[in-house]
């Protein structure tokens, strides 16, 4: 499974996005399931509503319904680790969506991700010392 961040979803949905064409091409190359978190879904819907309107966020939600990708469920026991990560990366700072993807990487046992956020995902570490491997290179 490949982890997906908000910026990649936005690039796919928005033809005006700088990364749109590259994201569409990369998606064609990926031959395995995609996974994200509900925090990323929430952030993506918010940004789609602002950028593209209701239809874009409805379409994104339908892609979940159509099982185009999987959504990982955070549990209450993840809250302490999320708080620790937010504190650790306070200089960036780390938001909830990004922290949830670190939790997801730790649960999956790998950090293979599609993200346009090169700075942050080059800095973040899962299991404290494992780097993310960003599969999206524009």
PDB file of C-alpha atoms in Angstrom:
ATOM      1  CA  UNK A   1       0.000   0.000   0.000  1.00  0.00           C
ATOM      2  CA  UNK A   2       1.154   3.526  -0.786  1.00  0.00           C
ATOM      3  CA  UNK A   3       0.385   6.359   1.644  1.00  0.00           C
ATOM      4  CA  UNK A   4      -1.196   9.478   0.121  1.00  0.00           C
ATOM      5  CA  UNK A   5      -1.040  13.040   1.483  1.00  0.00           C
ATOM      6  CA  UNK A   6      -3.488  15.909   0.934  1.00  0.00           C
ATOM      7  CA  UNK A   7      -1.384  17.768  -1.639  1.00  0.00           C
ATOM      8  CA  UNK A   8      -1.327  14.769  -3.953  1.00  0.00           C
ATOM      9  CA  UNK A   9      -5.130  14.394  -3.772  1.00  0.00           C
ATOM     10  CA  UNK A  10      -5.515  18.116  -4.518  1.00  0.00           C
ATOM     11  CA  UNK A  11      -3.142  17.891  -7.466  1.00  0.00           C
ATOM     12  CA  UNK A  12      -5.176  15.038  -8.933  1.00  0.00           C
ATOM     13  CA  UNK A  13      -8.474  16.906  -8.551  1.00  0.00           C
ATOM     14  CA  UNK A  14      -7.443  20.393  -9.665  1.00  0.00           C
ATOM     15  CA  UNK A  15      -6.381  20.900 -13.291  1.00  0.00           C
ATOM     16  CA  UNK A  16      -4.943  24.307 -12.305  1.00  0.00           C
ATOM     17  CA  UNK A  17      -2.652  22.750  -9.692  1.00  0.00           C
ATOM     18  CA  UNK A  18       1.066  22.952 -10.517  1.00  0.00           C
ATOM     19  CA  UNK A  19       1.444  19.215  -9.941  1.00  0.00           C
ATOM     20  CA  UNK A  20      -1.751  18.046 -11.711  1.00  0.00           C
ATOM     21  CA  UNK A  21      -0.210  16.467 -14.803  1.00  0.00           C
ATOM     22  CA  UNK A  22       2.649  14.840 -12.873  1.00  0.00           C
ATOM     23  CA  UNK A  23       0.237  13.480 -10.262  1.00  0.00           C
ATOM     24  CA  UNK A  24      -2.007  11.934 -12.912  1.00  0.00           C
ATOM     25  CA  UNK A  25       1.000  10.313 -14.585  1.00  0.00           C
ATOM     26  CA  UNK A  26       2.344   9.002 -11.277  1.00  0.00           C
ATOM     27  CA  UNK A  27      -1.030   7.522 -10.363  1.00  0.00           C
ATOM     28  CA  UNK A  28      -0.982   5.527 -13.628  1.00  0.00           C
ATOM     29  CA  UNK A  29       2.427   4.094 -12.648  1.00  0.00           C
ATOM     30  CA  UNK A  30       1.381   2.971  -9.168  1.00  0.00           C
ATOM     31  CA  UNK A  31       0.265  -0.645  -9.286  1.00  0.00           C
ATOM     32  CA  UNK A  32      -0.765  -1.154  -5.677  1.00  0.00           C
ATOM     33  CA  UNK A  33      -3.519   0.048  -3.343  1.00  0.00           C
ATOM     34  CA  UNK A  34      -3.518   3.567  -1.923  1.00  0.00           C
ATOM     35  CA  UNK A  35      -4.188   4.426   1.704  1.00  0.00           C
ATOM     36  CA  UNK A  36      -4.662   7.635   3.668  1.00  0.00           C
ATOM     37  CA  UNK A  37      -6.183   8.722   6.994  1.00  0.00           C
ATOM     38  CA  UNK A  38      -9.453  10.372   7.945  1.00  0.00           C
ATOM     39  CA  UNK A  39      -7.451  13.457   8.964  1.00  0.00           C
ATOM     40  CA  UNK A  40      -6.151  13.738   5.400  1.00  0.00           C
ATOM     41  CA  UNK A  41      -9.660  13.125   4.025  1.00  0.00           C
ATOM     42  CA  UNK A  42     -10.969  15.987   6.173  1.00  0.00           C
ATOM     43  CA  UNK A  43      -8.169  18.338   5.120  1.00  0.00           C
ATOM     44  CA  UNK A  44      -8.613  17.380   1.464  1.00  0.00           C
ATOM     45  CA  UNK A  45     -12.369  17.968   1.542  1.00  0.00           C
ATOM     46  CA  UNK A  46     -11.862  21.362   3.159  1.00  0.00           C
ATOM     47  CA  UNK A  47      -9.301  22.394   0.545  1.00  0.00           C
ATOM     48  CA  UNK A  48     -11.384  21.003  -2.344  1.00  0.00           C
ATOM     49  CA  UNK A  49     -14.421  22.956  -1.141  1.00  0.00           C
ATOM     50  CA  UNK A  50     -12.374  26.167  -1.014  1.00  0.00           C
ATOM     51  CA  UNK A  51     -10.658  25.616  -4.372  1.00  0.00           C
ATOM     52  CA  UNK A  52     -13.191  23.778  -6.511  1.00  0.00           C
ATOM     53  CA  UNK A  53     -16.567  23.771  -4.731  1.00  0.00           C
ATOM     54  CA  UNK A  54     -18.992  21.176  -3.446  1.00  0.00           C
ATOM     55  CA  UNK A  55     -18.869  18.896  -6.502  1.00  0.00           C
ATOM     56  CA  UNK A  56     -15.135  18.294  -6.058  1.00  0.00           C
ATOM     57  CA  UNK A  57     -15.450  17.227  -2.447  1.00  0.00           C
ATOM     58  CA  UNK A  58     -18.466  15.043  -3.258  1.00  0.00           C
ATOM     59  CA  UNK A  59     -16.473  13.375  -6.018  1.00  0.00           C
ATOM     60  CA  UNK A  60     -13.582  12.764  -3.628  1.00  0.00           C
ATOM     61  CA  UNK A  61     -15.908  11.205  -1.045  1.00  0.00           C
ATOM     62  CA  UNK A  62     -17.453   9.009  -3.731  1.00  0.00           C
ATOM     63  CA  UNK A  63     -13.977   7.705  -4.539  1.00  0.00           C
ATOM     64  CA  UNK A  64     -13.876   6.330  -0.982  1.00  0.00           C
ATOM     65  CA  UNK A  65     -17.309   4.806  -1.458  1.00  0.00           C
ATOM     66  CA  UNK A  66     -16.080   3.223  -4.709  1.00  0.00           C
ATOM     67  CA  UNK A  67     -13.098   1.787  -2.815  1.00  0.00           C
ATOM     68  CA  UNK A  68     -10.562   3.678  -4.933  1.00  0.00           C
ATOM     69  CA  UNK A  69      -8.417   3.848  -1.803  1.00  0.00           C
ATOM     70  CA  UNK A  70      -8.477   2.745   1.818  1.00  0.00           C
ATOM     71  CA  UNK A  71      -8.817   4.987   4.868  1.00  0.00           C
ATOM     72  CA  UNK A  72      -6.898   4.085   8.033  1.00  0.00           C
ATOM     73  CA  UNK A  73      -8.715   4.561  11.334  1.00  0.00           C
ATOM     74  CA  UNK A  74      -6.769   6.316  14.047  1.00  0.00           C
ATOM     75  CA  UNK A  75      -7.495   5.081  17.558  1.00  0.00           C
ATOM     76  CA  UNK A  76      -7.479   6.936  20.869  1.00  0.00           C
ATOM     77  CA  UNK A  77      -4.203   5.246  21.778  1.00  0.00           C
ATOM     78  CA  UNK A  78      -2.576   7.129  18.880  1.00  0.00           C
ATOM     79  CA  UNK A  79      -3.282  10.519  20.505  1.00  0.00           C
ATOM     80  CA  UNK A  80      -0.224  10.467  22.762  1.00  0.00           C
ATOM     81  CA  UNK A  81       2.094   9.624  19.843  1.00  0.00           C
ATOM     82  CA  UNK A  82       0.472  12.346  17.722  1.00  0.00           C
ATOM     83  CA  UNK A  83       1.046  14.903  20.486  1.00  0.00           C
ATOM     84  CA  UNK A  84       4.667  13.734  20.786  1.00  0.00           C
ATOM     85  CA  UNK A  85       5.182  14.131  17.026  1.00  0.00           C
ATOM     86  CA  UNK A  86       3.595  17.597  16.993  1.00  0.00           C
ATOM     87  CA  UNK A  87       5.943  18.653  19.778  1.00  0.00           C
ATOM     88  CA  UNK A  88       8.971  17.053  18.117  1.00  0.00           C
ATOM     89  CA  UNK A  89       8.306  18.823  14.814  1.00  0.00           C
ATOM     90  CA  UNK A  90       7.009  22.106  16.252  1.00  0.00           C
ATOM     91  CA  UNK A  91       9.625  24.024  14.256  1.00  0.00           C
ATOM     92  CA  UNK A  92       7.903  23.096  10.961  1.00  0.00           C
ATOM     93  CA  UNK A  93       5.129  22.871  12.501  1.00  0.00           C
ATOM     94  CA  UNK A  94       3.451  19.468  12.044  1.00  0.00           C
ATOM     95  CA  UNK A  95      -0.325  19.453  11.646  1.00  0.00           C
ATOM     96  CA  UNK A  96      -2.731  16.648  12.557  1.00  0.00           C
ATOM     97  CA  UNK A  97      -2.967  15.314   9.001  1.00  0.00           C
ATOM     98  CA  UNK A  98       0.813  14.949   8.706  1.00  0.00           C
ATOM     99  CA  UNK A  99       1.070  13.380  12.175  1.00  0.00           C
ATOM    100  CA  UNK A 100      -1.616  10.885  11.200  1.00  0.00           C
ATOM    101  CA  UNK A 101       0.472   9.835   8.192  1.00  0.00           C
ATOM    102  CA  UNK A 102       3.464   9.173  10.444  1.00  0.00           C
ATOM    103  CA  UNK A 103       1.189   6.959  12.578  1.00  0.00           C
ATOM    104  CA  UNK A 104       0.035   5.217   9.408  1.00  0.00           C
ATOM    105  CA  UNK A 105       3.626   4.608   8.278  1.00  0.00           C
ATOM    106  CA  UNK A 106       4.399   3.138  11.683  1.00  0.00           C
ATOM    107  CA  UNK A 107       1.355   0.851  11.433  1.00  0.00           C
ATOM    108  CA  UNK A 108       2.238  -0.267   7.892  1.00  0.00           C
ATOM    109  CA  UNK A 109       5.945  -0.658   8.623  1.00  0.00           C
ATOM    110  CA  UNK A 110       7.012   1.531   5.695  1.00  0.00           C
ATOM    111  CA  UNK A 111       7.085   5.186   4.685  1.00  0.00           C
ATOM    112  CA  UNK A 112       6.357   4.995   0.952  1.00  0.00           C
ATOM    113  CA  UNK A 113       4.279   8.106   0.276  1.00  0.00           C
ATOM    114  CA  UNK A 114       2.876  10.292  -2.489  1.00  0.00           C
ATOM    115  CA  UNK A 115       3.212  13.898  -1.357  1.00  0.00           C
ATOM    116  CA  UNK A 116       3.969  17.293  -2.870  1.00  0.00           C
ATOM    117  CA  UNK A 117       5.186  18.400   0.568  1.00  0.00           C
ATOM    118  CA  UNK A 118       8.863  17.616   0.016  1.00  0.00           C
ATOM    119  CA  UNK A 119      10.224  19.734   2.865  1.00  0.00           C
ATOM    120  CA  UNK A 120       8.155  18.210   5.635  1.00  0.00           C
ATOM    121  CA  UNK A 121       8.223  14.600   4.471  1.00  0.00           C
ATOM    122  CA  UNK A 122      11.979  14.805   4.009  1.00  0.00           C
ATOM    123  CA  UNK A 123      12.225  15.900   7.656  1.00  0.00           C
ATOM    124  CA  UNK A 124       9.650  13.590   9.276  1.00  0.00           C
ATOM    125  CA  UNK A 125      10.710  10.193  10.563  1.00  0.00           C
ATOM    126  CA  UNK A 126       8.484   7.256  11.383  1.00  0.00           C
ATOM    127  CA  UNK A 127       9.526   5.036  14.284  1.00  0.00           C
ATOM    128  CA  UNK A 128      11.755   8.033  15.202  1.00  0.00           C
ATOM    129  CA  UNK A 129      14.514   7.282  12.696  1.00  0.00           C
ATOM    130  CA  UNK A 130      13.009   5.865   9.494  1.00  0.00           C
ATOM    131  CA  UNK A 131      12.783   8.361   6.590  1.00  0.00           C
ATOM    132  CA  UNK A 132       9.827   8.589   4.265  1.00  0.00           C
ATOM    133  CA  UNK A 133      10.363   7.544   0.670  1.00  0.00           C
ATOM    134  CA  UNK A 134       8.446  10.023  -1.472  1.00  0.00           C
ATOM    135  CA  UNK A 135       7.407   8.226  -4.657  1.00  0.00           C
ATOM    136  CA  UNK A 136       6.203  11.497  -6.191  1.00  0.00           C
ATOM    137  CA  UNK A 137       9.040  13.374  -7.793  1.00  0.00           C
ATOM    138  CA  UNK A 138       7.791  16.201  -9.996  1.00  0.00           C
TER     139      UNK A 138
END
